[in-house]
PDB file of C-alpha atoms in Angstrom:
ATOM      1  CA  MET A 796       9.960  25.269  -0.775  1.00  0.00           C
ATOM      2  CA  SER A 797       7.330  24.330   1.801  1.00  0.00           C
ATOM      3  CA  PRO A 798       8.210  23.131   5.320  1.00  0.00           C
ATOM      4  CA  ARG A 799       7.043  19.640   4.376  1.00  0.00           C
ATOM      5  CA  ILE A 800       9.359  19.515   1.366  1.00  0.00           C
ATOM      6  CA  ARG A 801      12.311  20.773   3.412  1.00  0.00           C
ATOM      7  CA  ARG A 802      11.702  18.148   6.094  1.00  0.00           C
ATOM      8  CA  ALA A 803      11.267  15.419   3.506  1.00  0.00           C
ATOM      9  CA  ALA A 804      14.470  16.287   1.697  1.00  0.00           C
ATOM     10  CA  SER A 805      16.484  16.267   4.920  1.00  0.00           C
ATOM     11  CA  THR A 806      15.182  12.859   5.983  1.00  0.00           C
ATOM     12  CA  ALA A 807      14.982  11.034   2.661  1.00  0.00           C
ATOM     13  CA  VAL A 808      18.465   9.522   2.946  1.00  0.00           C
ATOM     14  CA  THR A 809      17.646   8.205   6.419  1.00  0.00           C
ATOM     15  CA  ILE A 810      14.415   6.660   5.137  1.00  0.00           C
ATOM     16  CA  ALA A 811      16.167   5.041   2.203  1.00  0.00           C
ATOM     17  CA  ALA A 812      18.949   3.658   4.399  1.00  0.00           C
ATOM     18  CA  ALA A 813      16.426   2.199   6.839  1.00  0.00           C
ATOM     19  CA  LEU A 814      14.675   0.422   3.983  1.00  0.00           C
ATOM     20  CA  GLY A 815      17.959  -1.109   2.896  1.00  0.00           C
ATOM     21  CA  PHE A 816      18.953   1.171   0.017  1.00  0.00           C
ATOM     22  CA  ALA A 817      22.675   2.006   0.339  1.00  0.00           C
ATOM     23  CA  GLY A 818      25.250   3.715  -1.844  1.00  0.00           C
ATOM     24  CA  ALA A 819      26.252   7.179  -3.020  1.00  0.00           C
ATOM     25  CA  GLY A 820      23.884   7.052  -5.984  1.00  0.00           C
ATOM     26  CA  MET A 821      20.936   6.755  -3.630  1.00  0.00           C
ATOM     27  CA  THR A 822      22.112   9.728  -1.595  1.00  0.00           C
ATOM     28  CA  ALA A 823      21.928  11.986  -4.627  1.00  0.00           C
ATOM     29  CA  LEU A 824      18.512  10.666  -5.604  1.00  0.00           C
ATOM     30  CA  ALA A 825      16.999  10.876  -2.156  1.00  0.00           C
ATOM     31  CA  SER A 826      18.307  14.334  -1.324  1.00  0.00           C
ATOM     32  CA  ALA A 827      16.438  15.673  -4.349  1.00  0.00           C
ATOM     33  CA  ARG A 828      13.169  14.079  -3.243  1.00  0.00           C
ATOM     34  CA  PRO A 829      10.600  14.948  -5.919  1.00  0.00           C
ATOM     35  CA  MET A 830       7.253  16.512  -5.096  1.00  0.00           C
ATOM     36  CA  ALA A 831       6.129  16.473  -8.719  1.00  0.00           C
ATOM     37  CA  PRO A 832       5.842  13.839 -11.460  1.00  0.00           C
ATOM     38  CA  VAL A 833       9.058  12.037 -12.387  1.00  0.00           C
ATOM     39  CA  ALA A 834      10.007   9.775 -15.270  1.00  0.00           C
ATOM     40  CA  GLY A 835       7.564   6.882 -15.510  1.00  0.00           C
ATOM     41  CA  ASP A 836       4.554   8.864 -14.254  1.00  0.00           C
ATOM     42  CA  ALA A 837       1.696   9.265 -16.682  1.00  0.00           C
ATOM     43  CA  THR A 838      -1.740  10.756 -17.038  1.00  0.00           C
ATOM     44  CA  GLU A 839      -4.292   8.285 -15.759  1.00  0.00           C
ATOM     45  CA  THR A 840      -6.295   6.795 -18.615  1.00  0.00           C
ATOM     46  CA  MET A 841      -7.539   3.349 -19.514  1.00  0.00           C
ATOM     47  CA  PRO A 842      -4.581   1.773 -21.355  1.00  0.00           C
ATOM     48  CA  TYR A 843      -7.007  -0.371 -23.354  1.00  0.00           C
ATOM     49  CA  ALA A 844     -10.618  -0.190 -24.404  1.00  0.00           C
ATOM     50  CA  VAL A 845     -13.026  -1.833 -21.983  1.00  0.00           C
ATOM     51  CA  GLU A 846     -14.246  -4.254 -24.637  1.00  0.00           C
ATOM     52  CA  ASP A 847     -10.692  -5.573 -25.106  1.00  0.00           C
ATOM     53  CA  PHE A 848     -10.889  -7.122 -21.620  1.00  0.00           C
ATOM     54  CA  PRO A 849     -14.535  -7.988 -20.935  1.00  0.00           C
ATOM     55  CA  ARG A 850     -13.955 -10.028 -17.771  1.00  0.00           C
ATOM     56  CA  THR A 851     -11.546  -7.978 -15.702  1.00  0.00           C
ATOM     57  CA  LEU A 852     -10.929  -6.751 -12.186  1.00  0.00           C
ATOM     58  CA  GLN A 853      -9.052  -3.457 -11.759  1.00  0.00           C
ATOM     59  CA  VAL A 854      -7.432  -3.176  -8.324  1.00  0.00           C
ATOM     60  CA  MET A 855      -5.961   0.038  -6.939  1.00  0.00           C
ATOM     61  CA  SER A 856      -3.491   0.327  -4.070  1.00  0.00           C
ATOM     62  CA  TRP A 857      -2.636   3.630  -2.409  1.00  0.00           C
ATOM     63  CA  ASN A 858      -1.141   4.857   0.853  1.00  0.00           C
ATOM     64  CA  MET A 859      -3.260   7.996   1.265  1.00  0.00           C
ATOM     65  CA  CYS A 860      -1.131   9.726   3.942  1.00  0.00           C
ATOM     66  CA  GLY A 861      -4.445  10.568   5.580  1.00  0.00           C
ATOM     67  CA  SER A 862      -3.397  11.199   9.168  1.00  0.00           C
ATOM     68  CA  GLN A 863      -4.271  14.558  10.738  1.00  0.00           C
ATOM     69  CA  ARG A 864      -1.464  14.192  13.307  1.00  0.00           C
ATOM     70  CA  MET A 865       1.596  16.405  12.855  1.00  0.00           C
ATOM     71  CA  SER A 866       3.974  13.562  13.688  1.00  0.00           C
ATOM     72  CA  TRP A 867       2.821  11.598  10.604  1.00  0.00           C
ATOM     73  CA  GLY A 868       4.032  14.330   8.218  1.00  0.00           C
ATOM     74  CA  CYS A 869       0.884  14.421   6.089  1.00  0.00           C
ATOM     75  CA  GLU A 870      -0.377  17.873   7.006  1.00  0.00           C
ATOM     76  CA  GLU A 871       0.515  19.452   3.652  1.00  0.00           C
ATOM     77  CA  THR A 872      -0.722  16.692   1.359  1.00  0.00           C
ATOM     78  CA  GLY A 873      -4.248  17.966   0.834  1.00  0.00           C
ATOM     79  CA  SER A 874      -7.593  17.646   2.556  1.00  0.00           C
ATOM     80  CA  PRO A 875      -9.574  14.452   3.112  1.00  0.00           C
ATOM     81  CA  GLU A 876     -11.829  15.588   0.270  1.00  0.00           C
ATOM     82  CA  ASP A 877      -8.802  15.882  -2.032  1.00  0.00           C
ATOM     83  CA  LYS A 878      -7.754  12.335  -1.209  1.00  0.00           C
ATOM     84  CA  ILE A 879     -11.263  10.949  -1.610  1.00  0.00           C
ATOM     85  CA  GLY A 880     -11.385  12.683  -4.983  1.00  0.00           C
ATOM     86  CA  VAL A 881      -8.287  10.793  -6.116  1.00  0.00           C
ATOM     87  CA  VAL A 882      -9.979   7.441  -5.450  1.00  0.00           C
ATOM     88  CA  THR A 883     -13.258   8.408  -7.097  1.00  0.00           C
ATOM     89  CA  SER A 884     -11.442   9.784 -10.143  1.00  0.00           C
ATOM     90  CA  LYS A 885      -9.511   6.528 -10.560  1.00  0.00           C
ATOM     91  CA  VAL A 886     -12.762   4.590 -10.300  1.00  0.00           C
ATOM     92  CA  ALA A 887     -14.155   6.690 -13.154  1.00  0.00           C
ATOM     93  CA  ALA A 888     -11.022   6.853 -15.342  1.00  0.00           C
ATOM     94  CA  ASN A 889      -9.780   3.287 -14.899  1.00  0.00           C
ATOM     95  CA  ARG A 890     -12.926   1.349 -14.049  1.00  0.00           C
ATOM     96  CA  VAL A 891     -11.373   0.507 -10.675  1.00  0.00           C
ATOM     97  CA  GLU A 892     -13.543  -2.038  -8.893  1.00  0.00           C
ATOM     98  CA  ALA A 893     -11.510  -2.566  -5.727  1.00  0.00           C
ATOM     99  CA  ALA A 894      -9.134  -0.409  -3.705  1.00  0.00           C
ATOM    100  CA  LEU A 895      -6.560  -1.442  -1.096  1.00  0.00           C
ATOM    101  CA  LEU A 896      -5.940   1.652   1.030  1.00  0.00           C
ATOM    102  CA  GLN A 897      -3.454   2.455   3.769  1.00  0.00           C
ATOM    103  CA  GLU A 898      -3.347   5.387   6.210  1.00  0.00           C
ATOM    104  CA  ILE A 899      -7.026   6.224   5.833  1.00  0.00           C
ATOM    105  CA  CYS A 900      -9.116   7.639   8.684  1.00  0.00           C
ATOM    106  CA  LYS A 901     -12.317   5.748   9.413  1.00  0.00           C
ATOM    107  CA  ASP A 902     -14.625   8.767   9.000  1.00  0.00           C
ATOM    108  CA  ASP A 903     -12.996   9.533   5.625  1.00  0.00           C
ATOM    109  CA  LEU A 904     -13.579   5.922   4.564  1.00  0.00           C
ATOM    110  CA  ALA A 905     -17.271   6.351   5.367  1.00  0.00           C
ATOM    111  CA  LEU A 906     -17.399   9.487   3.192  1.00  0.00           C
ATOM    112  CA  LEU A 907     -15.586   7.682   0.371  1.00  0.00           C
ATOM    113  CA  THR A 908     -17.878   4.655   0.450  1.00  0.00           C
ATOM    114  CA  THR A 909     -21.001   6.842   0.548  1.00  0.00           C
ATOM    115  CA  GLY A 910     -19.722   8.932  -2.354  1.00  0.00           C
ATOM    116  CA  LEU A 911     -19.025   5.872  -4.485  1.00  0.00           C
ATOM    117  CA  GLY A 912     -22.606   4.702  -4.137  1.00  0.00           C
ATOM    118  CA  SER A 913     -24.770   1.994  -2.622  1.00  0.00           C
ATOM    119  CA  ASP A 914     -23.171  -0.809  -4.642  1.00  0.00           C
ATOM    120  CA  TRP A 915     -19.807  -0.254  -2.893  1.00  0.00           C
ATOM    121  CA  GLN A 916     -18.822  -1.785   0.438  1.00  0.00           C
ATOM    122  CA  SER A 917     -15.765  -1.393   2.661  1.00  0.00           C
ATOM    123  CA  VAL A 918     -13.993  -3.091   5.554  1.00  0.00           C
ATOM    124  CA  PHE A 919     -11.570  -1.386   7.932  1.00  0.00           C
ATOM    125  CA  GLN A 920      -8.911  -2.362  10.451  1.00  0.00           C
ATOM    126  CA  PRO A 921      -7.247   0.241  12.727  1.00  0.00           C
ATOM    127  CA  TYR A 922      -3.600   0.744  13.441  1.00  0.00           C
ATOM    128  CA  GLN A 923      -2.844  -0.011  17.086  1.00  0.00           C
ATOM    129  CA  TRP A 924      -0.306   1.602  19.353  1.00  0.00           C
ATOM    130  CA  SER A 925       1.258  -1.051  21.566  1.00  0.00           C
ATOM    131  CA  GLN A 926       2.883  -0.004  24.828  1.00  0.00           C
ATOM    132  CA  ASP A 927       4.542  -3.021  26.406  1.00  0.00           C
ATOM    133  CA  GLY A 928       1.893  -5.169  24.734  1.00  0.00           C
ATOM    134  CA  LYS A 929      -1.109  -3.080  25.805  1.00  0.00           C
ATOM    135  CA  LYS A 930      -2.816  -1.937  22.598  1.00  0.00           C
ATOM    136  CA  SER A 931      -5.082   0.989  21.768  1.00  0.00           C
ATOM    137  CA  PRO A 932      -6.356   2.183  18.368  1.00  0.00           C
ATOM    138  CA  SER A 933      -4.344   4.986  16.778  1.00  0.00           C
ATOM    139  CA  ARG A 934      -6.305   8.215  16.390  1.00  0.00           C
ATOM    140  CA  CYS A 935      -6.665  10.163  13.166  1.00  0.00           C
ATOM    141  CA  GLY A 936      -6.061  13.472  14.980  1.00  0.00           C
ATOM    142  CA  GLU A 937      -3.996  14.776  17.880  1.00  0.00           C
ATOM    143  CA  ASP A 938      -4.844  13.386  21.311  1.00  0.00           C
ATOM    144  CA  GLY A 939      -7.421  15.559  23.030  1.00  0.00           C
ATOM    145  CA  THR A 940      -7.576  18.197  20.294  1.00  0.00           C
ATOM    146  CA  GLY A 941      -8.036  16.472  16.941  1.00  0.00           C
ATOM    147  CA  ARG A 942     -10.269  13.921  15.321  1.00  0.00           C
ATOM    148  CA  ALA A 943     -10.958  10.910  17.498  1.00  0.00           C
ATOM    149  CA  ASP A 944     -11.779   8.430  14.736  1.00  0.00           C
ATOM    150  CA  PRO A 945      -9.137   5.735  14.220  1.00  0.00           C
ATOM    151  CA  ILE A 946      -6.721   5.526  11.306  1.00  0.00           C
ATOM    152  CA  GLY A 947      -5.946   2.243   9.595  1.00  0.00           C
ATOM    153  CA  THR A 948      -6.193   0.263   6.374  1.00  0.00           C
ATOM    154  CA  ALA A 949      -9.237  -0.532   4.265  1.00  0.00           C
ATOM    155  CA  ILE A 950     -10.550  -2.695   1.446  1.00  0.00           C
ATOM    156  CA  VAL A 951     -13.179  -1.028  -0.733  1.00  0.00           C
ATOM    157  CA  VAL A 952     -15.064  -3.168  -3.261  1.00  0.00           C
ATOM    158  CA  LYS A 953     -17.794  -2.685  -5.804  1.00  0.00           C
ATOM    159  CA  GLY A 954     -20.379  -5.382  -5.172  1.00  0.00           C
ATOM    160  CA  GLY A 955     -20.503  -7.882  -2.362  1.00  0.00           C
ATOM    161  CA  VAL A 956     -17.834  -8.411   0.271  1.00  0.00           C
ATOM    162  CA  GLY A 957     -17.486 -11.780   1.950  1.00  0.00           C
ATOM    163  CA  ASP A 958     -15.617 -13.144   4.974  1.00  0.00           C
ATOM    164  CA  PRO A 959     -13.709 -10.022   6.089  1.00  0.00           C
ATOM    165  CA  ARG A 960     -10.966 -11.251   8.378  1.00  0.00           C
ATOM    166  CA  SER A 961      -7.808  -9.982  10.060  1.00  0.00           C
ATOM    167  CA  TYR A 962      -4.795 -12.295  10.163  1.00  0.00           C
ATOM    168  CA  PRO A 963      -2.112 -12.070  12.858  1.00  0.00           C
ATOM    169  CA  THR A 964       1.432 -11.078  11.954  1.00  0.00           C
ATOM    170  CA  THR A 965       4.436 -10.460  14.188  1.00  0.00           C
ATOM    171  CA  GLN A 966       4.226  -6.899  15.565  1.00  0.00           C
ATOM    172  CA  PRO A 967       6.228  -4.614  17.865  1.00  0.00           C
ATOM    173  CA  VAL A 968       5.584  -4.975  21.595  1.00  0.00           C
ATOM    174  CA  THR A 969       6.212  -1.249  21.941  1.00  0.00           C
ATOM    175  CA  GLY A 970       5.440   0.645  18.750  1.00  0.00           C
ATOM    176  CA  LEU A 971       2.913   0.955  15.944  1.00  0.00           C
ATOM    177  CA  ASN A 972       1.076  -2.243  14.988  1.00  0.00           C
ATOM    178  CA  THR A 973      -0.182  -2.390  11.396  1.00  0.00           C
ATOM    179  CA  PRO A 974      -2.923  -4.841  10.349  1.00  0.00           C
ATOM    180  CA  PHE A 975      -3.037  -7.422   7.595  1.00  0.00           C
ATOM    181  CA  HIS A 976      -6.586  -8.260   6.555  1.00  0.00           C
ATOM    182  CA  CYS A 977      -8.528  -9.726   3.658  1.00  0.00           C
ATOM    183  CA  ALA A 978     -12.042  -9.919   2.231  1.00  0.00           C
ATOM    184  CA  THR A 979     -13.560 -11.677  -0.759  1.00  0.00           C
ATOM    185  CA  ALA A 980     -14.812  -9.688  -3.743  1.00  0.00           C
ATOM    186  CA  THR A 981     -17.831 -11.907  -4.302  1.00  0.00           C
ATOM    187  CA  ALA A 982     -18.565 -10.722  -7.854  1.00  0.00           C
ATOM    188  CA  TRP A 983     -15.169 -12.068  -8.942  1.00  0.00           C
ATOM    189  CA  ASP A 984     -14.632 -14.730  -6.267  1.00  0.00           C
ATOM    190  CA  VAL A 985     -11.175 -13.268  -5.593  1.00  0.00           C
ATOM    191  CA  ARG A 986      -9.683 -12.800  -2.140  1.00  0.00           C
ATOM    192  CA  LEU A 987      -8.376  -9.247  -1.653  1.00  0.00           C
ATOM    193  CA  CYS A 988      -5.800  -8.400   1.039  1.00  0.00           C
ATOM    194  CA  THR A 989      -4.275  -5.088   2.063  1.00  0.00           C
ATOM    195  CA  VAL A 990      -0.751  -4.856   3.475  1.00  0.00           C
ATOM    196  CA  HIS A 991       1.043  -2.211   5.505  1.00  0.00           C
ATOM    197  CA  ALA A 992       4.283  -3.721   6.724  1.00  0.00           C
ATOM    198  CA  ALA A 993       6.226  -2.493   9.734  1.00  0.00           C
ATOM    199  CA  ARG A 994       8.920   0.081   9.115  1.00  0.00           C
ATOM    200  CA  PRO A 995      12.457  -0.920  10.080  1.00  0.00           C
ATOM    201  CA  GLY A 996      12.927   0.315  13.639  1.00  0.00           C
ATOM    202  CA  ALA A 997       9.210   0.103  14.468  1.00  0.00           C
ATOM    203  CA  GLU A 998      10.076  -1.709  17.704  1.00  0.00           C
ATOM    204  CA  GLN A 999      10.865   1.229  19.969  1.00  0.00           C
ATOM    205  CA  ALA A1000      12.504  -0.900  22.634  1.00  0.00           C
ATOM    206  CA  HIS A1001      14.800  -2.514  20.021  1.00  0.00           C
ATOM    207  CA  PRO A1002      15.138  -0.157  17.024  1.00  0.00           C
ATOM    208  CA  THR A1003      17.544  -2.471  15.189  1.00  0.00           C
ATOM    209  CA  TRP A1004      14.948  -5.246  14.997  1.00  0.00           C
ATOM    210  CA  ASP A1005      13.278  -5.846  11.632  1.00  0.00           C
ATOM    211  CA  TYR A1006       9.839  -7.456  11.480  1.00  0.00           C
ATOM    212  CA  ARG A1007       9.421  -7.427   7.710  1.00  0.00           C
ATOM    213  CA  ASP A1008      10.852 -10.895   7.072  1.00  0.00           C
ATOM    214  CA  ASP A1009       8.485 -12.481   9.603  1.00  0.00           C
ATOM    215  CA  GLN A1010       5.524 -10.493   8.307  1.00  0.00           C
ATOM    216  CA  PHE A1011       6.184 -11.310   4.645  1.00  0.00           C
ATOM    217  CA  ALA A1012       6.513 -15.019   5.437  1.00  0.00           C
ATOM    218  CA  GLN A1013       3.235 -14.908   7.381  1.00  0.00           C
ATOM    219  CA  ILE A1014       1.470 -13.012   4.584  1.00  0.00           C
ATOM    220  CA  LYS A1015       2.734 -15.575   2.081  1.00  0.00           C
ATOM    221  CA  ALA A1016       1.444 -18.434   4.250  1.00  0.00           C
ATOM    222  CA  VAL A1017      -2.021 -16.832   4.337  1.00  0.00           C
ATOM    223  CA  VAL A1018      -2.368 -15.954   0.639  1.00  0.00           C
ATOM    224  CA  ASN A1019      -1.060 -19.376  -0.372  1.00  0.00           C
ATOM    225  CA  THR A1020      -4.274 -20.835   1.069  1.00  0.00           C
ATOM    226  CA  PHE A1021      -6.469 -18.864  -1.357  1.00  0.00           C
ATOM    227  CA  PRO A1022      -7.136 -20.332  -4.823  1.00  0.00           C
ATOM    228  CA  ARG A1023      -7.449 -16.804  -6.246  1.00  0.00           C
ATOM    229  CA  ALA A1024      -5.998 -13.739  -4.564  1.00  0.00           C
ATOM    230  CA  VAL A1025      -4.828 -10.160  -5.080  1.00  0.00           C
ATOM    231  CA  PHE A1026      -2.803  -8.566  -2.295  1.00  0.00           C
ATOM    232  CA  GLY A1027      -1.039  -5.250  -2.181  1.00  0.00           C
ATOM    233  CA  GLY A1028      -0.152  -2.129  -0.283  1.00  0.00           C
ATOM    234  CA  ASP A1029       2.781  -0.428   1.412  1.00  0.00           C
ATOM    235  CA  PHE A1030       5.420  -3.091   2.056  1.00  0.00           C
ATOM    236  CA  ASN A1031       8.001  -0.604   3.369  1.00  0.00           C
ATOM    237  CA  ALA A1032      10.660  -2.613   1.512  1.00  0.00           C
ATOM    238  CA  LEU A1033      12.575  -2.186  -1.721  1.00  0.00           C
ATOM    239  CA  PRO A1034      12.331  -4.926  -4.365  1.00  0.00           C
ATOM    240  CA  PRO A1035      14.820  -7.771  -3.948  1.00  0.00           C
ATOM    241  CA  ASP A1036      16.596  -6.828  -7.200  1.00  0.00           C
ATOM    242  CA  ALA A1037      16.907  -3.100  -6.424  1.00  0.00           C
ATOM    243  CA  THR A1038      20.477  -1.815  -6.713  1.00  0.00           C
ATOM    244  CA  ASP A1039      22.372  -1.781  -3.389  1.00  0.00           C
ATOM    245  CA  ASN A1040      19.415  -3.245  -1.497  1.00  0.00           C
ATOM    246  CA  ALA A1041      20.985  -4.430   1.747  1.00  0.00           C
ATOM    247  CA  ALA A1042      17.630  -5.737   2.998  1.00  0.00           C
ATOM    248  CA  ALA A1043      16.721  -8.030   0.087  1.00  0.00           C
ATOM    249  CA  TRP A1044      16.774 -10.881   2.615  1.00  0.00           C
ATOM    250  CA  VAL A1045      13.380  -9.796   4.040  1.00  0.00           C
ATOM    251  CA  TRP A1046      11.616 -11.274   0.972  1.00  0.00           C
ATOM    252  CA  PRO A1047      10.926 -14.994   1.471  1.00  0.00           C
ATOM    253  CA  ALA A1048      11.460 -17.410  -1.381  1.00  0.00           C
ATOM    254  CA  GLY A1049       8.245 -18.077  -3.252  1.00  0.00           C
ATOM    255  CA  LEU A1050       6.543 -14.747  -2.563  1.00  0.00           C
ATOM    256  CA  TYR A1051       7.931 -12.479  -5.297  1.00  0.00           C
ATOM    257  CA  SER A1052       8.060 -14.471  -8.536  1.00  0.00           C
ATOM    258  CA  THR A1053      11.375 -14.458 -10.390  1.00  0.00           C
ATOM    259  CA  GLY A1054       9.594 -14.676 -13.722  1.00  0.00           C
ATOM    260  CA  PRO A1055       6.939 -16.558 -15.695  1.00  0.00           C
ATOM    261  CA  GLY A1056       6.620 -20.175 -14.671  1.00  0.00           C
ATOM    262  CA  THR A1057       8.532 -19.737 -11.405  1.00  0.00           C
ATOM    263  CA  PRO A1058       7.120 -20.026  -7.878  1.00  0.00           C
ATOM    264  CA  GLY A1059       5.493 -16.984  -6.338  1.00  0.00           C
ATOM    265  CA  TYR A1060       3.310 -14.101  -7.405  1.00  0.00           C
ATOM    266  CA  GLN A1061       3.915 -11.713 -10.291  1.00  0.00           C
ATOM    267  CA  GLU A1062       4.027  -8.063  -9.264  1.00  0.00           C
ATOM    268  CA  CYS A1063       2.096  -5.280 -11.002  1.00  0.00           C
ATOM    269  CA  ASP A1064       5.195  -3.534 -12.413  1.00  0.00           C
ATOM    270  CA  GLN A1065       7.343  -6.626 -12.921  1.00  0.00           C
ATOM    271  CA  THR A1066       8.965  -7.190 -16.305  1.00  0.00           C
ATOM    272  CA  GLY A1067      10.048 -10.759 -16.969  1.00  0.00           C
ATOM    273  CA  THR A1068      12.627 -11.910 -14.444  1.00  0.00           C
ATOM    274  CA  GLU A1069      13.578  -8.389 -13.333  1.00  0.00           C
ATOM    275  CA  ARG A1070      12.148  -7.408  -9.938  1.00  0.00           C
ATOM    276  CA  SER A1071      12.677  -3.692  -9.470  1.00  0.00           C
ATOM    277  CA  GLY A1072      10.034  -1.485 -11.090  1.00  0.00           C
ATOM    278  CA  ARG A1073       9.319   2.242 -11.052  1.00  0.00           C
ATOM    279  CA  PRO A1074       9.453   4.413  -7.913  1.00  0.00           C
ATOM    280  CA  THR A1075       6.293   4.559  -5.837  1.00  0.00           C
ATOM    281  CA  HIS A1076       7.443   6.940  -3.081  1.00  0.00           C
ATOM    282  CA  ASP A1077       8.786  10.473  -3.150  1.00  0.00           C
ATOM    283  CA  PHE A1078      12.178   9.396  -1.760  1.00  0.00           C
ATOM    284  CA  GLY A1079      12.813   7.702  -5.103  1.00  0.00           C
ATOM    285  CA  GLY A1080      12.314   3.989  -4.392  1.00  0.00           C
ATOM    286  CA  LYS A1081       9.630   1.388  -4.913  1.00  0.00           C
ATOM    287  CA  ILE A1082       7.921   0.260  -1.692  1.00  0.00           C
ATOM    288  CA  ASP A1083       4.304  -0.213  -2.885  1.00  0.00           C
ATOM    289  CA  TYR A1084       3.185  -3.382  -4.669  1.00  0.00           C
ATOM    290  CA  ILE A1085       0.259  -5.346  -6.046  1.00  0.00           C
ATOM    291  CA  PHE A1086       0.615  -9.121  -6.414  1.00  0.00           C
ATOM    292  CA  GLY A1087      -1.945 -11.580  -7.738  1.00  0.00           C
ATOM    293  CA  THR A1088      -2.736 -15.067  -8.932  1.00  0.00           C
ATOM    294  CA  GLU A1089      -4.728 -13.837 -11.929  1.00  0.00           C
ATOM    295  CA  GLN A1090      -3.498 -12.939 -15.420  1.00  0.00           C
ATOM    296  CA  ARG A1091      -2.115  -9.398 -15.625  1.00  0.00           C
ATOM    297  CA  ASN A1092      -3.426  -7.146 -18.387  1.00  0.00           C
ATOM    298  CA  TRP A1093      -1.726  -3.850 -17.510  1.00  0.00           C
ATOM    299  CA  CYS A1094      -0.225  -1.900 -14.642  1.00  0.00           C
ATOM    300  CA  SER A1095      -0.172   1.852 -14.080  1.00  0.00           C
ATOM    301  CA  ILE A1096       1.770   3.909 -11.523  1.00  0.00           C
ATOM    302  CA  THR A1097       0.870   7.593 -11.304  1.00  0.00           C
ATOM    303  CA  TRP A1098       1.846  10.564  -9.175  1.00  0.00           C
ATOM    304  CA  VAL A1099      -0.819  12.572  -7.350  1.00  0.00           C
ATOM    305  CA  PRO A1100      -0.203  15.702  -5.245  1.00  0.00           C
ATOM    306  CA  TYR A1101      -2.090  14.410  -2.202  1.00  0.00           C
ATOM    307  CA  SER A1102       0.300  11.818  -0.772  1.00  0.00           C
ATOM    308  CA  ASP A1103       3.992  10.928  -0.697  1.00  0.00           C
ATOM    309  CA  HIS A1104       3.031   7.604  -2.306  1.00  0.00           C
ATOM    310  CA  ARG A1105       2.008   7.036  -5.903  1.00  0.00           C
ATOM    311  CA  VAL A1106      -1.163   5.244  -6.980  1.00  0.00           C
ATOM    312  CA  LEU A1107      -0.857   1.710  -8.368  1.00  0.00           C
ATOM    313  CA  ILE A1108      -3.586   0.139 -10.494  1.00  0.00           C
ATOM    314  CA  GLU A1109      -3.434  -3.351 -11.927  1.00  0.00           C
ATOM    315  CA  SER A1110      -5.922  -4.923 -14.310  1.00  0.00           C
ATOM    316  CA  PHE A1111      -6.495  -8.664 -13.995  1.00  0.00           C
ATOM    317  CA  THR A1112      -8.377 -11.043 -16.252  1.00  0.00           C
ATOM    318  CA  THR A1113     -10.664 -13.208 -14.125  1.00  0.00           C
ATOM    319  CA  ALA A1114     -12.137 -16.538 -15.157  1.00  0.00           C
TER     320      ALA A1114
END
């Protein structure tokens, strides 16, 4: 067992409890944190022939765990080239045309975009460390010894990108600030937004404070203004219907649809009225999501060895 696996197993229960997952059943699941495929994972292939859905947009969301800093716990999840290879392989296997990425270093994003080709574009927003309200971009590597490029979130799109914009959300005064930003995929006229919500306890001065409810309400207010939108990423929150979820209250009414014909947005892995879905993180819970206004064709969730998060891909039919 590697040092990373040992550390992960010892902290998984703490992570799950912070996200609002309580109960003895969760303790057993989290303490056996998987570092290999689990039930529900599958080999990545196109679930349907391309010609079955001629006017589609395939959107991928993935927290890449790309930091080179020891404190982020990503040092044994593969090289930047490994992670870039995951994205390019999904583009080839699933005809992915847009990717919403979290925890990606800016120099790695440049390599990814170049490797995808000249018809791909990307936009980036850095994480910021706030110290009593004074902000500075978070570095990819260790201060003074590692890579100096910033780490943040990105939107990568095949074709044109229009109106890239960051939208303010409530953030810790002392702690890590995570961006929420959007850009238009001009070939589909769909607004794409990437999310990385604050962890519970992100406010270092007040570790019991929870910013997720404010952030989700603010995200909802923004995406509600777009006629057509797809938004996804690492929400750092369990689904509202997850068993023993003590933090279901962070989800505002009208964001996560309770089923066909009800207010809100259908999630990639949602089945009817049930809002739980398959695990997306190695601790055993679902914290990664893709929501959209467009008709869902299929949703895939697959394990890869180069992050503690799984890869989500959703196919949408666009008008």
